[in-house]
Short mmCIF file of C-alpha atoms in Angstrom, two decimals:
data_model
loop_
_atom_site.label_atom_id
_atom_site.label_comp_id
_atom_site.label_asym_id
_atom_site.label_seq_id
_atom_site.Cartn_x
_atom_site.Cartn_y
_atom_site.Cartn_z
CA MET A 736 59.20 19.89 -46.85
CA ARG A 737 55.88 18.08 -46.74
CA LYS A 738 54.58 17.89 -43.22
CA ALA A 739 54.17 14.29 -42.29
CA LYS A 740 51.24 13.36 -40.10
CA LEU A 741 51.57 11.01 -37.20
CA LYS A 742 50.08 7.66 -38.14
CA ARG A 743 47.93 5.91 -35.63
CA ILE A 744 49.62 2.92 -34.05
CA PRO A 745 47.24 0.01 -33.54
CA VAL A 746 46.38 -0.70 -29.93
CA THR A 747 47.99 -4.13 -30.14
CA ILE A 748 51.28 -2.66 -31.31
CA ALA A 749 51.15 0.06 -28.68
CA LEU A 750 50.49 -2.54 -26.00
CA ALA A 751 53.40 -4.60 -27.28
CA MET A 752 55.65 -1.58 -27.15
CA CYS A 753 54.61 -0.89 -23.55
CA ILE A 754 55.42 -4.47 -22.60
CA CYS A 755 58.76 -4.18 -24.39
CA LEU A 756 59.62 -1.03 -22.45
CA LEU A 757 58.68 -2.63 -19.16
CA LEU A 758 60.60 -5.84 -19.70
CA ALA A 759 63.64 -4.61 -21.61
CA THR A 760 66.95 -4.50 -19.80
CA PRO A 761 70.14 -2.74 -20.89
CA VAL A 762 71.83 -4.97 -23.47
CA PHE A 763 74.70 -3.62 -25.52
CA GLY A 764 75.43 -5.72 -28.58
CA GLN A 765 73.76 -8.44 -30.59
CA GLN A 766 71.63 -11.16 -29.05
CA HIS A 767 71.95 -14.89 -29.77
CA ILE A 768 69.28 -17.41 -28.81
CA ILE A 769 71.02 -20.66 -27.89
CA LYS A 770 69.97 -23.58 -30.09
CA PRO A 771 70.34 -27.32 -29.41
CA GLY A 772 73.90 -28.28 -30.30
CA ASP A 773 75.32 -24.82 -29.67
CA SER A 774 78.46 -24.39 -27.60
CA LEU A 775 80.43 -21.33 -26.49
CA TRP A 776 83.17 -22.37 -28.93
CA LYS A 777 80.73 -22.58 -31.84
CA ILE A 778 79.06 -19.27 -30.97
CA SER A 779 82.40 -17.50 -30.46
CA ARG A 780 83.56 -18.63 -33.91
CA ALA A 781 80.30 -17.51 -35.53
CA TYR A 782 80.57 -13.97 -34.13
CA GLY A 783 84.36 -13.57 -34.15
CA VAL A 784 84.73 -13.14 -30.39
CA THR A 785 86.48 -15.17 -27.71
CA ILE A 786 84.93 -17.68 -25.33
CA GLU A 787 86.28 -15.62 -22.42
CA SER A 788 84.53 -12.49 -23.67
CA LEU A 789 81.25 -14.36 -24.07
CA LYS A 790 81.51 -15.61 -20.50
CA ALA A 791 82.38 -12.14 -19.20
CA ALA A 792 79.53 -10.48 -21.10
CA ASN A 793 77.01 -12.97 -19.75
CA ASN A 794 78.42 -13.54 -16.25
CA LEU A 795 79.03 -17.24 -16.95
CA SER A 796 81.24 -19.17 -14.54
CA SER A 797 81.43 -22.29 -16.73
CA ASP A 798 81.11 -23.31 -20.37
CA LEU A 799 77.65 -24.79 -19.79
CA ILE A 800 74.86 -23.12 -21.78
CA ILE A 801 71.18 -24.01 -22.07
CA ALA A 802 69.13 -24.11 -25.28
CA GLY A 803 66.48 -21.41 -25.40
CA LYS A 804 68.42 -18.94 -23.29
CA THR A 805 69.74 -15.69 -24.77
CA LEU A 806 73.40 -14.70 -24.89
CA THR A 807 74.72 -11.17 -25.33
CA ILE A 808 77.38 -11.00 -28.04
CA PRO A 809 79.96 -8.40 -26.97
CA THR A 810 81.00 -5.57 -29.28
CA VAL A 811 84.44 -5.65 -30.93
CA HIS A 812 86.10 -2.21 -31.01
CA THR A 813 89.17 -1.23 -33.04
CA VAL A 814 91.30 1.25 -31.10
CA VAL A 815 92.00 4.61 -32.77
CA ARG A 816 94.45 7.35 -31.85
CA GLY A 817 93.63 9.18 -28.62
CA GLU A 818 91.52 6.44 -27.06
CA SER A 819 92.11 4.90 -23.65
CA LEU A 820 90.47 2.17 -21.62
CA TYR A 821 88.83 4.88 -19.53
CA LEU A 822 87.25 6.53 -22.58
CA LEU A 823 86.12 3.18 -23.99
CA ALA A 824 84.56 2.20 -20.68
CA GLN A 825 82.69 5.52 -20.58
CA ARG A 826 81.61 5.22 -24.20
CA TYR A 827 80.23 1.71 -23.94
CA GLY A 828 78.84 1.92 -20.42
CA THR A 829 81.12 -0.71 -18.95
CA SER A 830 84.22 -0.74 -16.71
CA ILE A 831 87.97 -0.79 -17.31
CA SER A 832 88.33 -4.01 -15.34
CA ALA A 833 85.62 -5.69 -17.46
CA ILE A 834 87.42 -4.77 -20.69
CA VAL A 835 90.77 -5.94 -19.30
CA SER A 836 89.25 -9.24 -18.17
CA ALA A 837 87.42 -9.87 -21.45
CA ASN A 838 90.60 -9.38 -23.47
CA ASN A 839 93.11 -11.10 -21.16
CA ILE A 840 95.39 -8.05 -21.23
CA THR A 841 97.80 -6.89 -18.56
CA GLY A 842 97.84 -3.25 -17.52
CA THR A 843 95.88 -0.44 -19.13
CA ILE A 844 97.98 0.39 -22.19
CA ILE A 845 96.21 -0.11 -25.54
CA TYR A 846 97.46 0.42 -29.09
CA VAL A 847 96.08 1.93 -32.28
CA GLY A 848 94.58 -0.84 -34.41
CA GLN A 849 94.14 -3.20 -31.47
CA LYS A 850 90.80 -5.04 -31.48
CA LEU A 851 89.14 -5.12 -28.08
CA VAL A 852 86.07 -7.08 -27.09
CA ILE A 853 83.72 -4.82 -25.13
CA PRO A 854 81.64 -6.79 -22.63
CA THR A 855 78.29 -5.66 -21.34
CA ALA A 856 78.13 -4.16 -17.88
CA ALA A 857 74.87 -5.49 -16.49
CA ASN A 858 74.80 -2.85 -13.80
CA ALA A 859 76.33 0.05 -15.69
CA PRO A 860 74.94 3.35 -14.39
CA ALA A 861 72.79 5.13 -16.96
CA ILE A 862 70.20 7.88 -16.99
CA LYS A 863 67.06 6.42 -18.53
CA THR A 864 64.55 8.40 -20.54
CA THR A 865 60.85 7.75 -20.04
CA VAL A 866 58.95 7.44 -23.32
CA THR A 867 55.49 6.38 -24.43
CA ALA A 868 54.88 3.41 -26.71
CA GLN A 869 54.20 5.80 -29.58
CA GLU A 870 57.45 7.70 -28.97
CA PHE A 871 59.35 4.41 -28.86
CA GLU A 872 57.89 3.48 -32.25
CA LEU A 873 58.84 6.87 -33.70
CA LEU A 874 62.39 6.56 -32.38
CA ALA A 875 62.79 3.06 -33.86
CA ARG A 876 61.48 4.29 -37.22
CA ALA A 877 63.99 7.14 -37.17
CA VAL A 878 66.82 4.72 -36.39
CA TYR A 879 65.83 2.28 -39.14
CA SER A 880 65.23 4.88 -41.82
CA GLU A 881 68.34 6.92 -41.03
CA ALA A 882 70.85 4.26 -39.94
CA ARG A 883 69.94 0.83 -41.27
CA GLY A 884 73.12 -0.76 -42.56
CA GLU A 885 75.18 1.09 -39.97
CA PRO A 886 76.87 -0.85 -37.14
CA PHE A 887 74.65 -1.38 -34.11
CA LEU A 888 76.60 1.25 -32.18
CA GLY A 889 75.90 3.72 -34.98
CA GLN A 890 72.18 2.97 -34.74
CA VAL A 891 72.25 3.61 -30.99
CA ALA A 892 74.10 6.84 -31.71
CA VAL A 893 71.37 8.15 -34.05
CA ALA A 894 68.72 7.44 -31.41
CA ALA A 895 70.90 9.13 -28.78
CA VAL A 896 71.18 12.28 -30.90
CA ILE A 897 67.39 12.52 -31.12
CA LEU A 898 67.08 12.17 -27.34
CA ASN A 899 69.89 14.69 -26.82
CA ARG A 900 67.97 17.18 -28.94
CA VAL A 901 64.86 16.69 -26.82
CA LYS A 902 66.89 17.83 -23.80
CA HIS A 903 68.61 20.70 -25.64
CA PRO A 904 67.08 24.21 -25.44
CA ASP A 905 67.61 24.85 -29.17
CA PHE A 906 65.36 21.97 -30.26
CA PRO A 907 61.75 20.84 -29.68
CA ASN A 908 61.28 19.16 -26.30
CA THR A 909 59.52 16.02 -27.53
CA ILE A 910 60.65 13.08 -29.67
CA ALA A 911 57.90 13.76 -32.21
CA GLY A 912 58.82 17.45 -32.27
CA VAL A 913 62.48 16.68 -32.98
CA ILE A 914 61.72 14.09 -35.66
CA TYR A 915 59.15 16.23 -37.48
CA GLN A 916 61.12 19.46 -37.24
CA PRO A 917 61.48 20.70 -40.86
CA TRP A 918 64.52 19.16 -42.56
CA ALA A 919 65.80 17.69 -39.30
CA ILE A 920 65.42 14.05 -40.35
CA THR A 921 66.06 13.39 -44.03
CA ALA A 922 64.07 10.16 -43.98
CA VAL A 923 60.91 12.03 -42.98
CA HIS A 924 61.28 14.26 -46.02
CA ASP A 925 61.89 11.45 -48.52
CA GLY A 926 59.32 9.05 -47.05
CA GLN A 927 61.66 6.33 -45.82
CA PHE A 928 60.63 7.11 -42.26
CA TRP A 929 57.51 5.00 -42.75
CA LEU A 930 59.42 1.82 -43.53
CA THR A 931 58.85 -0.92 -40.96
CA PRO A 932 61.76 -1.04 -38.46
CA ASN A 933 63.66 -4.27 -37.87
CA GLN A 934 64.51 -5.69 -34.44
CA SER A 935 67.94 -4.07 -34.47
CA ALA A 936 66.32 -0.63 -34.74
CA TYR A 937 64.07 -1.35 -31.75
CA ASN A 938 67.06 -2.65 -29.77
CA ALA A 939 69.07 0.45 -30.62
CA ALA A 940 66.21 2.74 -29.63
CA GLN A 941 65.91 0.89 -26.33
CA GLN A 942 69.64 1.26 -25.66
CA ALA A 943 69.44 5.02 -26.13
CA ILE A 944 66.37 5.18 -23.89
CA ASN A 945 68.31 3.21 -21.28
CA GLY A 946 70.92 5.97 -21.27
CA VAL A 947 73.60 4.66 -23.63
CA ASP A 948 75.10 7.55 -25.61
CA PRO A 949 78.14 6.67 -27.73
CA THR A 950 78.12 10.23 -29.15
CA TYR A 951 79.03 11.94 -25.86
CA GLY A 952 76.10 14.33 -26.12
CA ALA A 953 76.07 15.09 -29.85
CA VAL A 954 73.05 16.91 -31.29
CA PHE A 955 74.02 16.62 -34.96
CA TYR A 956 75.05 13.79 -37.25
CA TYR A 957 75.74 13.55 -40.96
CA ASN A 958 77.40 11.43 -43.62
CA PRO A 959 80.45 13.41 -44.81
CA VAL A 960 80.32 11.67 -48.20
CA THR A 961 76.73 12.60 -49.03
CA ALA A 962 75.98 15.69 -46.92
CA THR A 963 75.37 18.82 -49.02
CA ASN A 964 74.75 21.22 -46.12
CA LEU A 965 77.92 23.26 -45.68
CA TRP A 966 76.85 24.64 -42.30
CA ILE A 967 76.66 21.21 -40.68
CA ARG A 968 80.33 20.69 -41.54
CA THR A 969 81.27 23.66 -39.36
CA ARG A 970 79.98 22.00 -36.20
CA PRO A 971 82.66 20.71 -33.77
CA ILE A 972 83.08 16.98 -34.38
CA ILE A 973 82.89 14.68 -31.35
CA THR A 974 83.25 11.23 -32.90
CA LYS A 975 82.71 9.14 -36.02
CA ILE A 976 80.81 5.84 -35.97
CA GLY A 977 80.33 3.90 -39.17
CA ASN A 978 79.51 6.32 -41.98
CA HIS A 979 78.22 9.07 -39.70
CA VAL A 980 80.03 11.97 -38.07
CA PHE A 981 78.55 13.17 -34.76
CA ALA A 982 78.92 16.78 -33.72
CA ARG A 983 77.79 19.29 -31.12
#
């Protein structure tokens, strides 16, 4: 593999990244900037969620919204075999009561195939990772080059795997070290790593930095359709998000 060299990030970009890290707050899901003429009904229809879930995700007590403000669009999760409200709450960094409230369900029984709106927990406990502006940029590039086109949760998951490796004794102990480890990140090898990340990639990187880990501690991920490495398929699978399998 060609060894890629760290590119210098302009001071203005680095400063912007620092500001982003200082001001960013945990937000799980897409963001919608309210426009004149918007209503909760209109926004809920556009994103395929309920008005109640929008209100729960944004701590709204009424249907009144103000142009220019930002709304968090809650995630919609399809229940698979073996899942419970407890596991979903742990996975998404929210609470059982918040999920129950957002979906107007009674009790805690859920069914395979059921679609649940997952609201954001504004005060969900999470272990944050401290990173530099340059590391944040590297993480966003890794997310974009490896997971663009994946659901937002899958993008967060890729960033989480990189951070999990940093903490794991079998991997380099820096974000740059993990990303540039030979053959660790396919996009570094084929050059896609240097594509300019979109906002979703930065948001996903920030979520992982904030402590969100939908992989439950995975240190490997791969696409089972395209992966040619037989060894990676022997790793114990933890979960599957989008096209990627996450393993330990």
